């Protein structure tokens, strides 16, 4: 348990003027699913839950800012609302909580409002909450391509027949490898590019619509992120962030499709369609080659049976 919180301290400590930051980190391997942590309305286990904190897909920590403290309870700002967090028994639920020194620089991968921070902005940057869907898309693209490459296109005779051109066989395999590589590159680029997440404001900010824009349908205040959302922006419930020029949340991509990755997503869809069509074409060539083999085999069997001399007549038995 954290040493900064004493069990004997029962009175409420107001830290609004100098709030403290706490690092809430999951323990154990990243692939272990942790229990969600409830944020309650009052410092009581029987109080109503107003929000919940869950682990990031790759097990990175989260940074919480506490504005009040009462014994083992922290009054934190989370998911657009204030609530009380009970720090007792976190180890049993797969979490650890420690107070950060005042003025210590925080890791940007942990303070980032998105799910998982990977690198500089506008680059391979974010893994969304649906990492299972992203891995499934990789599998559904890779497994059929490998089967076609190593089984359907196993040899020139199997694909093009005995009279097939070796150069055509090499060109067909090279094209499949190029299409698969392009599709996978576009998939990863679309999934890991930061879609356009808008930074949140601190809880003490008071966002307001510009003068004369009170009736503007495209400008709205997001009370979760505490910001004024620009036009065509939306708060994604799956990613729990406001996203600029939001199109939709794609569970098979694992993240939102928005301003910065929309072009990559469109190119990925076109490349995937071309790859599927090419796999169907190669499969049709293999079926044609197998059909030609069956026709040739049946013709050879018919020719060999017609060239045989007729069997001698059976001797007749005399009386």
Coordinates of C-alpha atoms in Angstrom, one line a residue:
X1 CA 0.0 0.0 0.0
X2 CA 1.1 3.5 -0.5
X3 CA 3.0 5.0 2.4
X4 CA 1.7 8.5 1.6
X5 CA -1.8 7.6 2.9
X6 CA -2.1 6.7 6.5
X7 CA -5.0 4.6 7.8
X8 CA -5.3 6.6 10.9
X9 CA -5.9 9.9 9.1
X10 CA -9.7 10.3 9.1
X11 CA -10.2 14.0 8.5
X12 CA -10.5 15.3 5.0
X13 CA -7.4 17.1 3.6
X14 CA -8.1 19.7 1.0
X15 CA -5.3 19.7 -1.7
X16 CA -7.1 21.8 -4.3
X17 CA -4.4 24.5 -4.3
X18 CA -1.6 22.0 -4.7
X19 CA -3.1 18.7 -6.0
X20 CA -1.0 15.6 -5.9
X21 CA -0.5 13.1 -8.7
X22 CA -0.7 9.3 -8.2
X23 CA 0.6 6.6 -10.5
X24 CA -2.0 3.8 -10.8
X25 CA -0.2 0.9 -12.5
X26 CA -1.3 -2.7 -13.2
X27 CA 0.9 -5.4 -11.8
X28 CA 1.9 -8.6 -13.5
X29 CA 2.1 -9.3 -17.2
X30 CA 0.4 -6.9 -19.6
X31 CA -1.9 -9.6 -21.1
X32 CA -3.5 -10.4 -17.7
X33 CA -6.9 -8.8 -17.4
X34 CA -7.3 -6.6 -14.3
X35 CA -10.4 -5.8 -12.4
X36 CA -11.8 -2.3 -13.0
X37 CA -11.5 0.2 -10.2
X38 CA -14.7 2.0 -9.2
X39 CA -14.8 5.8 -8.6
X40 CA -17.5 6.4 -6.1
X41 CA -19.7 9.4 -5.3
X42 CA -18.8 9.4 -1.6
X43 CA -15.9 8.0 0.4
X44 CA -17.9 4.9 1.3
X45 CA -17.9 1.4 -0.2
X46 CA -21.7 1.5 -0.3
X47 CA -21.7 4.8 -2.3
X48 CA -22.9 5.0 -5.9
X49 CA -20.3 4.3 -8.7
X50 CA -19.9 7.3 -11.0
X51 CA -17.0 6.0 -13.2
X52 CA -14.6 3.2 -13.5
X53 CA -10.9 3.0 -14.3
X54 CA -9.7 0.1 -16.5
X55 CA -6.2 -0.9 -17.6
X56 CA -4.7 0.1 -20.9
X57 CA -4.4 -2.6 -23.6
X58 CA -0.6 -3.0 -23.2
X59 CA -0.6 -2.6 -19.4
X60 CA 0.7 0.9 -19.1
X61 CA 0.0 3.0 -16.0
X62 CA -2.4 5.9 -15.6
X63 CA -1.7 9.1 -13.8
X64 CA -4.5 10.4 -11.5
X65 CA -4.7 13.9 -9.9
X66 CA -6.1 13.9 -6.4
X67 CA -7.6 17.1 -5.0
X68 CA -8.8 15.8 -1.6
X69 CA -7.7 13.0 0.6
X70 CA -9.5 11.3 3.5
X71 CA -7.7 8.3 5.0
X72 CA -7.2 5.8 2.2
X73 CA -9.7 7.7 -0.1
X74 CA -8.6 10.0 -2.9
X75 CA -10.9 12.6 -4.5
X76 CA -9.9 12.4 -8.2
X77 CA -11.0 13.8 -11.5
X78 CA -11.8 10.9 -13.9
X79 CA -13.9 10.6 -17.0
X80 CA -15.3 14.1 -16.8
X81 CA -16.4 13.9 -13.1
X82 CA -15.1 14.0 -9.6
X83 CA -15.3 10.9 -7.4
X84 CA -13.7 9.1 -4.6
X85 CA -11.1 6.3 -5.1
X86 CA -10.5 3.7 -2.5
X87 CA -6.8 2.7 -2.5
X88 CA -7.2 -0.2 -0.1
X89 CA -7.0 -3.7 -1.5
X90 CA -5.7 -2.6 -5.0
X91 CA -2.9 -5.3 -4.9
X92 CA -5.5 -8.1 -4.7
X93 CA -7.2 -6.6 -7.8
X94 CA -3.9 -6.4 -9.8
X95 CA -3.0 -2.7 -9.3
X96 CA -0.5 -0.7 -7.4
X97 CA -0.8 3.0 -6.4
X98 CA 2.1 5.3 -5.5
X99 CA 2.3 9.1 -5.0
X100 CA 4.6 10.9 -7.4
X101 CA 7.1 13.5 -6.0
X102 CA 6.0 17.1 -6.5
X103 CA 7.4 18.6 -9.7
X104 CA 8.6 15.2 -11.0
X105 CA 8.2 15.0 -14.8
X106 CA 5.5 12.4 -15.7
X107 CA 5.9 9.9 -18.4
X108 CA 3.9 11.1 -21.5
X109 CA 2.9 7.5 -22.2
X110 CA 1.0 7.5 -18.9
X111 CA -0.4 11.0 -18.9
X112 CA -1.8 10.6 -22.5
X113 CA -5.6 10.6 -22.5
X114 CA -5.7 7.8 -25.1
X115 CA -5.3 4.2 -24.5
X116 CA -1.6 3.5 -25.3
X117 CA 1.1 6.0 -26.2
X118 CA 3.8 4.6 -28.5
X119 CA 5.7 7.4 -30.0
X120 CA 5.8 11.0 -31.4
X121 CA 2.5 12.6 -32.5
X122 CA 1.4 12.0 -36.1
X123 CA 3.5 8.8 -36.3
X124 CA 2.8 5.3 -35.2
X125 CA 1.3 6.4 -32.0
X126 CA -1.8 4.9 -30.5
X127 CA -3.2 1.4 -29.8
X128 CA -6.9 1.6 -29.3
X129 CA -9.0 -0.3 -26.8
X130 CA -10.0 -3.1 -29.3
X131 CA -6.6 -4.7 -29.6
X132 CA -8.3 -8.1 -29.9
X133 CA -10.1 -6.9 -33.1
X134 CA -6.9 -5.5 -34.5
X135 CA -5.1 -8.9 -34.0
X136 CA -8.1 -10.7 -35.5
X137 CA -7.8 -8.6 -38.6
X138 CA -4.1 -9.4 -38.9
X139 CA -5.0 -13.1 -38.6
X140 CA -7.8 -13.0 -41.1
X141 CA -5.5 -11.3 -43.6
X142 CA -2.4 -13.3 -43.0
X143 CA -3.7 -16.9 -42.8
X144 CA -5.5 -17.1 -46.2
X145 CA -2.5 -15.4 -47.9
X146 CA -0.1 -17.9 -46.4
X147 CA -2.3 -20.8 -47.4
X148 CA -2.5 -19.6 -50.9
X149 CA 1.2 -18.8 -51.2
X150 CA 2.5 -22.1 -49.8
X151 CA -0.3 -24.6 -50.7
X152 CA -2.3 -23.3 -53.7
X153 CA 0.8 -21.9 -55.4
X154 CA 3.1 -24.7 -54.3
X155 CA 4.5 -25.5 -57.7
X156 CA 4.2 -24.4 -61.3
X157 CA 2.6 -27.7 -62.4
X158 CA 0.0 -27.4 -59.7
X159 CA -1.0 -23.9 -60.5
X160 CA -0.5 -23.5 -64.3
X161 CA -0.2 -27.1 -65.5
X162 CA 2.8 -28.8 -67.1
X163 CA 2.8 -26.3 -70.0
X164 CA 2.8 -23.2 -67.7
X165 CA 5.4 -20.6 -68.0
X166 CA 8.0 -20.5 -65.2
X167 CA 8.2 -16.7 -65.5
X168 CA 4.4 -16.4 -65.2
X169 CA 4.5 -18.5 -62.0
X170 CA 7.2 -16.3 -60.5
X171 CA 5.2 -13.2 -61.4
X172 CA 2.0 -14.6 -59.8
X173 CA 3.8 -15.4 -56.5
X174 CA 5.6 -12.0 -56.5
X175 CA 2.4 -10.2 -57.0
X176 CA 0.7 -12.0 -54.1
X177 CA 3.6 -11.2 -51.8
X178 CA 3.6 -7.5 -52.8
X179 CA -0.2 -7.2 -52.3
X180 CA 0.0 -8.9 -48.9
X181 CA 2.9 -6.6 -47.8
X182 CA 1.1 -3.5 -49.0
X183 CA -2.1 -4.5 -47.2
X184 CA -0.4 -5.2 -43.9
X185 CA 1.5 -2.0 -44.0
X186 CA -1.6 0.1 -44.6
X187 CA -3.4 -1.9 -41.9
X188 CA -0.8 -1.1 -39.3
X189 CA -0.4 2.5 -40.4
X190 CA -4.1 3.1 -40.1
X191 CA -4.4 1.3 -36.8
X192 CA -1.4 2.9 -35.1
X193 CA -1.6 6.4 -36.4
X194 CA -3.1 8.8 -33.9
X195 CA -6.5 9.6 -35.3
X196 CA -6.8 13.1 -34.0
X197 CA -7.5 13.0 -30.3
X198 CA -8.2 16.4 -28.8
X199 CA -6.3 17.2 -25.5
X200 CA -8.4 17.5 -22.4
X201 CA -8.7 20.5 -20.2
X202 CA -8.0 20.4 -16.4
X203 CA -11.1 20.1 -14.2
X204 CA -11.0 23.7 -13.1
X205 CA -11.3 25.0 -16.7
X206 CA -14.7 26.5 -17.7
X207 CA -15.2 26.0 -21.4
X208 CA -17.7 28.2 -23.1
X209 CA -19.0 28.6 -26.6
X210 CA -17.6 31.7 -28.5
X211 CA -19.8 34.8 -28.6
X212 CA -22.6 34.5 -31.0
X213 CA -22.2 30.7 -31.4
X214 CA -24.7 29.6 -28.8
X215 CA -27.0 28.1 -31.4
X216 CA -24.3 26.7 -33.6
X217 CA -25.1 23.0 -34.2
X218 CA -21.5 22.0 -34.9
X219 CA -20.0 23.4 -31.7
X220 CA -20.7 21.6 -28.4
X221 CA -19.2 21.4 -25.0
X222 CA -17.9 18.0 -24.0
X223 CA -18.2 17.7 -20.2
X224 CA -16.1 14.6 -20.1
X225 CA -13.0 16.2 -21.8
X226 CA -14.0 19.6 -20.5
X227 CA -13.5 21.3 -23.9
X228 CA -15.4 22.9 -26.7
X229 CA -15.5 20.4 -29.5
X230 CA -14.7 21.7 -33.0
X231 CA -17.0 21.1 -35.9
X232 CA -17.3 17.4 -37.1
X233 CA -15.7 16.3 -33.8
X234 CA -17.2 13.7 -31.5
X235 CA -16.6 12.0 -28.2
X236 CA -15.9 8.3 -28.8
X237 CA -17.4 6.2 -26.1
X238 CA -15.1 3.3 -26.9
X239 CA -11.8 5.3 -26.8
X240 CA -13.2 7.8 -24.2
X241 CA -11.7 10.8 -26.1
X242 CA -12.9 13.6 -28.2
X243 CA -11.7 12.9 -31.8
X244 CA -11.2 15.6 -34.5
X245 CA -13.2 15.1 -37.7
X246 CA -14.6 11.8 -36.4
X247 CA -15.9 9.3 -38.9
X248 CA -16.5 6.1 -36.9
X249 CA -14.9 3.7 -34.4
X250 CA -13.7 0.6 -36.2
X251 CA -13.5 -2.4 -33.8
X252 CA -11.6 -4.4 -36.4
X253 CA -9.0 -1.6 -36.7
X254 CA -9.0 -1.2 -32.9
X255 CA -9.2 2.6 -32.9
X256 CA -11.2 5.5 -34.3
X257 CA -11.1 6.5 -38.0
X258 CA -10.8 10.2 -38.1
X259 CA -8.7 13.1 -39.4
X260 CA -5.2 11.7 -39.3
X261 CA -5.8 8.1 -40.3
X262 CA -8.8 8.3 -42.6
X263 CA -6.7 8.2 -45.8
X264 CA -4.7 5.2 -44.5
X265 CA -7.9 3.4 -43.7
X266 CA -9.4 4.1 -47.1
X267 CA -6.2 2.8 -48.8
X268 CA -6.2 -0.3 -46.6
X269 CA -9.8 -1.1 -47.6
X270 CA -9.0 -0.8 -51.3
X271 CA -5.8 -2.9 -50.9
X272 CA -7.7 -5.6 -49.0
X273 CA -10.4 -5.8 -51.7
X274 CA -7.7 -6.2 -54.4
X275 CA -5.9 -8.9 -52.3
X276 CA -9.2 -10.8 -51.9
X277 CA -9.9 -10.6 -55.6
X278 CA -6.4 -11.8 -56.4
X279 CA -6.6 -14.7 -54.0
X280 CA -9.9 -15.7 -55.7
X281 CA -8.2 -15.5 -59.1
X282 CA -5.3 -17.7 -58.0
X283 CA -7.7 -20.2 -56.5
X284 CA -9.6 -20.3 -59.8
X285 CA -6.3 -21.0 -61.7
X286 CA -5.6 -23.9 -59.4
X287 CA -9.1 -25.3 -59.9
X288 CA -8.6 -25.0 -63.7
X289 CA -5.2 -26.8 -63.5
X290 CA -6.7 -29.6 -61.5
X291 CA -9.7 -29.9 -63.9
X292 CA -7.3 -30.0 -66.8
X293 CA -5.4 -32.8 -65.1
X294 CA -8.6 -34.8 -64.6
X295 CA -9.7 -34.3 -68.3
X296 CA -6.2 -35.4 -69.5
X297 CA -6.2 -38.4 -67.2
X298 CA -9.7 -39.5 -68.3
X299 CA -8.7 -39.0 -72.0
X300 CA -5.6 -41.1 -71.6
X301 CA -7.5 -43.8 -69.9
X302 CA -10.1 -43.9 -72.7
X303 CA -7.4 -43.9 -75.4
X304 CA -5.5 -46.8 -73.8
X305 CA -8.7 -48.9 -73.5
X306 CA -9.6 -48.3 -77.2
X307 CA -6.2 -49.3 -78.4
X308 CA -6.2 -52.7 -76.7
X309 CA -7.1 -55.8 -78.9
X310 CA -10.4 -57.3 -78.3
X311 CA -10.3 -60.3 -76.1
X312 CA -10.5 -63.8 -77.8
X313 CA -13.9 -65.4 -78.0
X314 CA -14.7 -67.9 -75.4
X315 CA -14.5 -71.5 -76.7
X316 CA -17.9 -73.1 -77.3
X317 CA -18.6 -76.4 -75.6
X318 CA -19.6 -79.2 -78.1
X319 CA -22.1 -81.9 -77.4

